[in-house]
Short mmCIF file of C-alpha atoms in Angstrom, two decimals:
data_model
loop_
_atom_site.label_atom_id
_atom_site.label_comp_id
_atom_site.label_asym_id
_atom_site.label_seq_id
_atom_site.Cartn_x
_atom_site.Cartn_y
_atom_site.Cartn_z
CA UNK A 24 15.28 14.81 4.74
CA UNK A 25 18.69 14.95 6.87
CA UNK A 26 18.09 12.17 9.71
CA UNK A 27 20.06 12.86 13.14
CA UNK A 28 18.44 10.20 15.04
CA UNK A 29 18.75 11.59 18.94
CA UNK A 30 16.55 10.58 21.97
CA UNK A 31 13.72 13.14 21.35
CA UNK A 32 10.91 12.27 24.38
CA UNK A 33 8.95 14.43 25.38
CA UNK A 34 10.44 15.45 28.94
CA UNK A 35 8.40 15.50 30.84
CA UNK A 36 6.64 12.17 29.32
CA UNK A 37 3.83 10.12 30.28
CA UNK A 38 4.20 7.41 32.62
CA UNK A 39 4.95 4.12 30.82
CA UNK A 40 6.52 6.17 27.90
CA UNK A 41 9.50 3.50 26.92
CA UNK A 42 12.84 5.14 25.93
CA UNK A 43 11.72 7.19 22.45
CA UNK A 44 14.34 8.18 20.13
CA UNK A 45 13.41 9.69 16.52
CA UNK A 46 15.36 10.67 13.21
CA UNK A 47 14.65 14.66 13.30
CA UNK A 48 12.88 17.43 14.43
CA UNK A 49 8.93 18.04 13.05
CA UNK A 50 9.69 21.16 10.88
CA UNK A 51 10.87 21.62 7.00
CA UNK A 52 11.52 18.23 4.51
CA UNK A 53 10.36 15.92 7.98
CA UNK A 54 7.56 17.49 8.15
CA UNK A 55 5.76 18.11 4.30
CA UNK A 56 6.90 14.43 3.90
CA UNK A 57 4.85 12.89 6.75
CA UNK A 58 2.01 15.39 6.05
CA UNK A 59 2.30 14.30 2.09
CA UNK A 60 2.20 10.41 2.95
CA UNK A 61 -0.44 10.57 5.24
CA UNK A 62 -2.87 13.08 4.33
CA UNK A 63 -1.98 13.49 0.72
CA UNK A 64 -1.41 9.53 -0.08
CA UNK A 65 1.94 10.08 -1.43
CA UNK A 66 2.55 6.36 -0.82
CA UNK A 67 5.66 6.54 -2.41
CA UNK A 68 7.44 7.88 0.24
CA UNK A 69 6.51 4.70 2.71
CA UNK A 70 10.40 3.39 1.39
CA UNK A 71 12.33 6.68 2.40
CA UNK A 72 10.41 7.32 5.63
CA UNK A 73 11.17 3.21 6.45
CA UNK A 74 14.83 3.41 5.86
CA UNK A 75 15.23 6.76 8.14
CA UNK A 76 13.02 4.69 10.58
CA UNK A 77 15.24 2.01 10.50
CA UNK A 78 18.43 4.15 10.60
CA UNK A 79 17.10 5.74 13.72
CA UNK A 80 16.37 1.99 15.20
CA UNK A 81 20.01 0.84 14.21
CA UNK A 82 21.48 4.35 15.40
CA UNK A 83 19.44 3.86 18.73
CA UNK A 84 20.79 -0.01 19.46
CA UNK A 85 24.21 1.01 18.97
CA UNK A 86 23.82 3.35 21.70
CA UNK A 87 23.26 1.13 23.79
CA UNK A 88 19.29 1.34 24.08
CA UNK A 89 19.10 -2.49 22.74
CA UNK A 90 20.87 -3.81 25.70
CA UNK A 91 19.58 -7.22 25.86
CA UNK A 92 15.98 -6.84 24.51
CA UNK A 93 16.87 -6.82 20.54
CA UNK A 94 19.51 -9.72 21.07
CA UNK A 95 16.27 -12.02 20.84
CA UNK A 96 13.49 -11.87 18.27
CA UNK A 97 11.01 -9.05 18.77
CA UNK A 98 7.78 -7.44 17.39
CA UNK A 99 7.59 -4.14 15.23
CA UNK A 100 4.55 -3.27 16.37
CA UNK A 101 2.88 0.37 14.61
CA UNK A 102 0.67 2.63 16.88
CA UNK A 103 -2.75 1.94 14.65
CA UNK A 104 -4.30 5.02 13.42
CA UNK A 105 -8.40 5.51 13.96
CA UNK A 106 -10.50 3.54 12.01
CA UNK A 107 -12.09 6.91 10.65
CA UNK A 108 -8.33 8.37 9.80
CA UNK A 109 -7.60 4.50 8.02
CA UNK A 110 -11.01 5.01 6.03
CA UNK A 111 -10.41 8.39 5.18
CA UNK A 112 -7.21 7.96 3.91
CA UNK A 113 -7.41 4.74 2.26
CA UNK A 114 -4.16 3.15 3.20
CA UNK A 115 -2.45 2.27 6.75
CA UNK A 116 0.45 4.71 6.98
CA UNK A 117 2.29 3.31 9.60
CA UNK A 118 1.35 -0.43 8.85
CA UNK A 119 2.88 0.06 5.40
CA UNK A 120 6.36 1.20 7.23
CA UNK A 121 6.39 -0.78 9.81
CA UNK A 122 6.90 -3.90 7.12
CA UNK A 123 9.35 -1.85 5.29
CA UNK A 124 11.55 -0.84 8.89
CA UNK A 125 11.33 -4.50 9.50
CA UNK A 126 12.68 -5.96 6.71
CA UNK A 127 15.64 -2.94 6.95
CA UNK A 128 16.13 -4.61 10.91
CA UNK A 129 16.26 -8.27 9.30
CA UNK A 130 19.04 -7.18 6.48
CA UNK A 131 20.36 -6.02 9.20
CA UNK A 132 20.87 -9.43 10.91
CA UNK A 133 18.04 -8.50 13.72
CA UNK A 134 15.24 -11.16 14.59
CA UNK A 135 12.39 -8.54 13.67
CA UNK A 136 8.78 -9.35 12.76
CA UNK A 137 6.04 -6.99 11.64
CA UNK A 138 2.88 -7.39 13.57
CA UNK A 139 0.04 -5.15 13.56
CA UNK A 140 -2.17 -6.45 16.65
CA UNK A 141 -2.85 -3.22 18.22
CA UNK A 142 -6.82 -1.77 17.39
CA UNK A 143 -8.79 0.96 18.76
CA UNK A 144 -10.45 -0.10 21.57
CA UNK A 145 -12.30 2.75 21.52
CA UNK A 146 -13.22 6.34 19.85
CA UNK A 147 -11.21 9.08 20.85
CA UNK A 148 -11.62 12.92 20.70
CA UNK A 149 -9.44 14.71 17.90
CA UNK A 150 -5.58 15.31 19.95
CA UNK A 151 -5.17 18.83 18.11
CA UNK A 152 -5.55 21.09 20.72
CA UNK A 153 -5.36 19.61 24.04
CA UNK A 154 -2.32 19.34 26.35
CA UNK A 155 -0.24 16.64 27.00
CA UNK A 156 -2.04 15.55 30.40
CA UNK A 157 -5.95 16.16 28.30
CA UNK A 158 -4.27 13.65 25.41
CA UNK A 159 -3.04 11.44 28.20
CA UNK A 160 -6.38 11.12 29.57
CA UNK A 161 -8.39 11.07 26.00
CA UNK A 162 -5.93 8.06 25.68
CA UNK A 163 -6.37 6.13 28.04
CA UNK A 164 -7.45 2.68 27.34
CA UNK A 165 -8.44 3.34 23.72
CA UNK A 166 -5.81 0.51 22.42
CA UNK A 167 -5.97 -3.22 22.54
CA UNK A 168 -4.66 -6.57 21.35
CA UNK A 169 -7.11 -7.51 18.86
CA UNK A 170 -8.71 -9.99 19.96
CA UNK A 171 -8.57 -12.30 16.78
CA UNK A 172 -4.88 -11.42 16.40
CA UNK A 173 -2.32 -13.88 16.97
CA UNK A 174 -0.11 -13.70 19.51
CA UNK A 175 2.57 -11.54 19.27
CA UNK A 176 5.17 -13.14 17.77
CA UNK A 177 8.07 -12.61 20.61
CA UNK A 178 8.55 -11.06 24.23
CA UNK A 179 9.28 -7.38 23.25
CA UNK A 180 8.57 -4.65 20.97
CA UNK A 181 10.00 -2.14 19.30
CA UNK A 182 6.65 0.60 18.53
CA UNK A 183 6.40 2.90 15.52
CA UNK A 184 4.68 6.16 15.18
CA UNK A 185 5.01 8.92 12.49
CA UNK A 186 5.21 11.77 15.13
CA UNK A 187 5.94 11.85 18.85
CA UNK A 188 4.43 15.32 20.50
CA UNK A 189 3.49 14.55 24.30
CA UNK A 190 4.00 10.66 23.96
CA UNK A 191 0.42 9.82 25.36
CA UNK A 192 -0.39 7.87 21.91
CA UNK A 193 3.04 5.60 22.79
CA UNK A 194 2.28 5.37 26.51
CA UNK A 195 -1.07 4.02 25.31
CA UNK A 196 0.28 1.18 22.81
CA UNK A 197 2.81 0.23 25.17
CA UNK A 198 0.47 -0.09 27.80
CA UNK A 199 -1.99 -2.21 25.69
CA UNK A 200 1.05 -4.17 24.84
CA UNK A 201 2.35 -4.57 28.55
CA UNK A 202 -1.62 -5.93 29.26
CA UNK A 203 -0.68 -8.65 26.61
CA UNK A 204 2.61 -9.61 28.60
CA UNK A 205 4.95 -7.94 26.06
CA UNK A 206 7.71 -5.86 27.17
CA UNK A 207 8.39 -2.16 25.39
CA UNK A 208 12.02 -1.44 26.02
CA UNK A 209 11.68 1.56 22.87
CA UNK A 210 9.92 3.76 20.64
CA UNK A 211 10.74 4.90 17.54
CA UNK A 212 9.43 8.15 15.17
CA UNK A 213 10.32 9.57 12.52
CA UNK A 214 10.25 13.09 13.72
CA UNK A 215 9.29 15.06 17.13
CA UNK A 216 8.04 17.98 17.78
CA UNK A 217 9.49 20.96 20.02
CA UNK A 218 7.62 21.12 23.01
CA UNK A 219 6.82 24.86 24.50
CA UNK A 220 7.76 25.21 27.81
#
């Protein structure tokens, strides 16, 4: 899989979408390898999709989009899958990475820290299907801090996701993050897909 990390938000995006950038296009090797780790539990591939993650990251802040924000410590902070998806596919996909792209960041020399205190807050319908305003509004409010989560561990965070399509599921966990008093300066996936006009 040939990463080519670009800005890749959805345009338009939902409000409170922070800037997105991902390391290819959904279609070919990006593609069967996301579909293989999560739905197939091809757990291997947690390292390779982690170090593309983290390339994109490092790509990203060299562009400029870590002006002042990953200077400090911050949180790497997943977008939680559904409890249902979790149970059904026995592992956390993007919990697993999100350790992995983090300790890339701190080889790196970053201030990075894993935390995982996003949750449902609530059942959503399934996304497939819908259109980017319908997933905005299926969305809406259906992440939290956990309650019995610590606090996050600095002032900003960097989110994870495996895909980015209409960017409601960011817009959500940066919201729920912004409720907590954390700032979301950027997003990061490991693929996005082409949006139809």
């Amino acid at each position: 899989m040939a990463a080519v990390p670009a800005r890749r938000g959805p345009r338009p995006g939902p409000a409170g979408l922070p800037e997105c950038w991902s390391a290819t296009p959904y279609e070919g090797a990006a593609r069967r390898a996301i579909l293989a780790y999560k739905e197939r539990g091809a757990v291997a591939l947690a390292g390779v999709l982690a170090q593309v993650l983290a390339f994109t990251v490092l790509t990203a802040l060299g562009a400029g989009a870590g002006a002042g924000w990953a200077r400090g410590p911050f949180a790497v902070v997943p977008v939680p899958s559904a409890r249902r998806a979790l149970r059904g596919r026995g592992h956390d996909p993007m919990g697993r990475v999100a350790v992995l792209v983090t300790r890339h960041l701190v080889a790196s020399g970053l201030r990075a820290e894993p935390w995982a205190g996003l949750r449902q807050a609530r059942r959503v319908a399934d996304q497939a299907g819908l259109s980017a305003t319908q997933r905005v509004a299926n969305l809406a409010g259906s992440l939290c801090v956990a309650g019995r989560a610590k606090a996050p561990p600095a002032p900003s965070a960097l989110l994870l996701d495996d895909i980015v399509t209409t960017g409601a599921s960011l817009a959500e966990a940066a919201r729920a993050l912004r409720a907590a008093g954390v700032r979301v300066p950027m997003a990061a996936t490991v693929a996005a897909t082409r949006r139809r006009s």
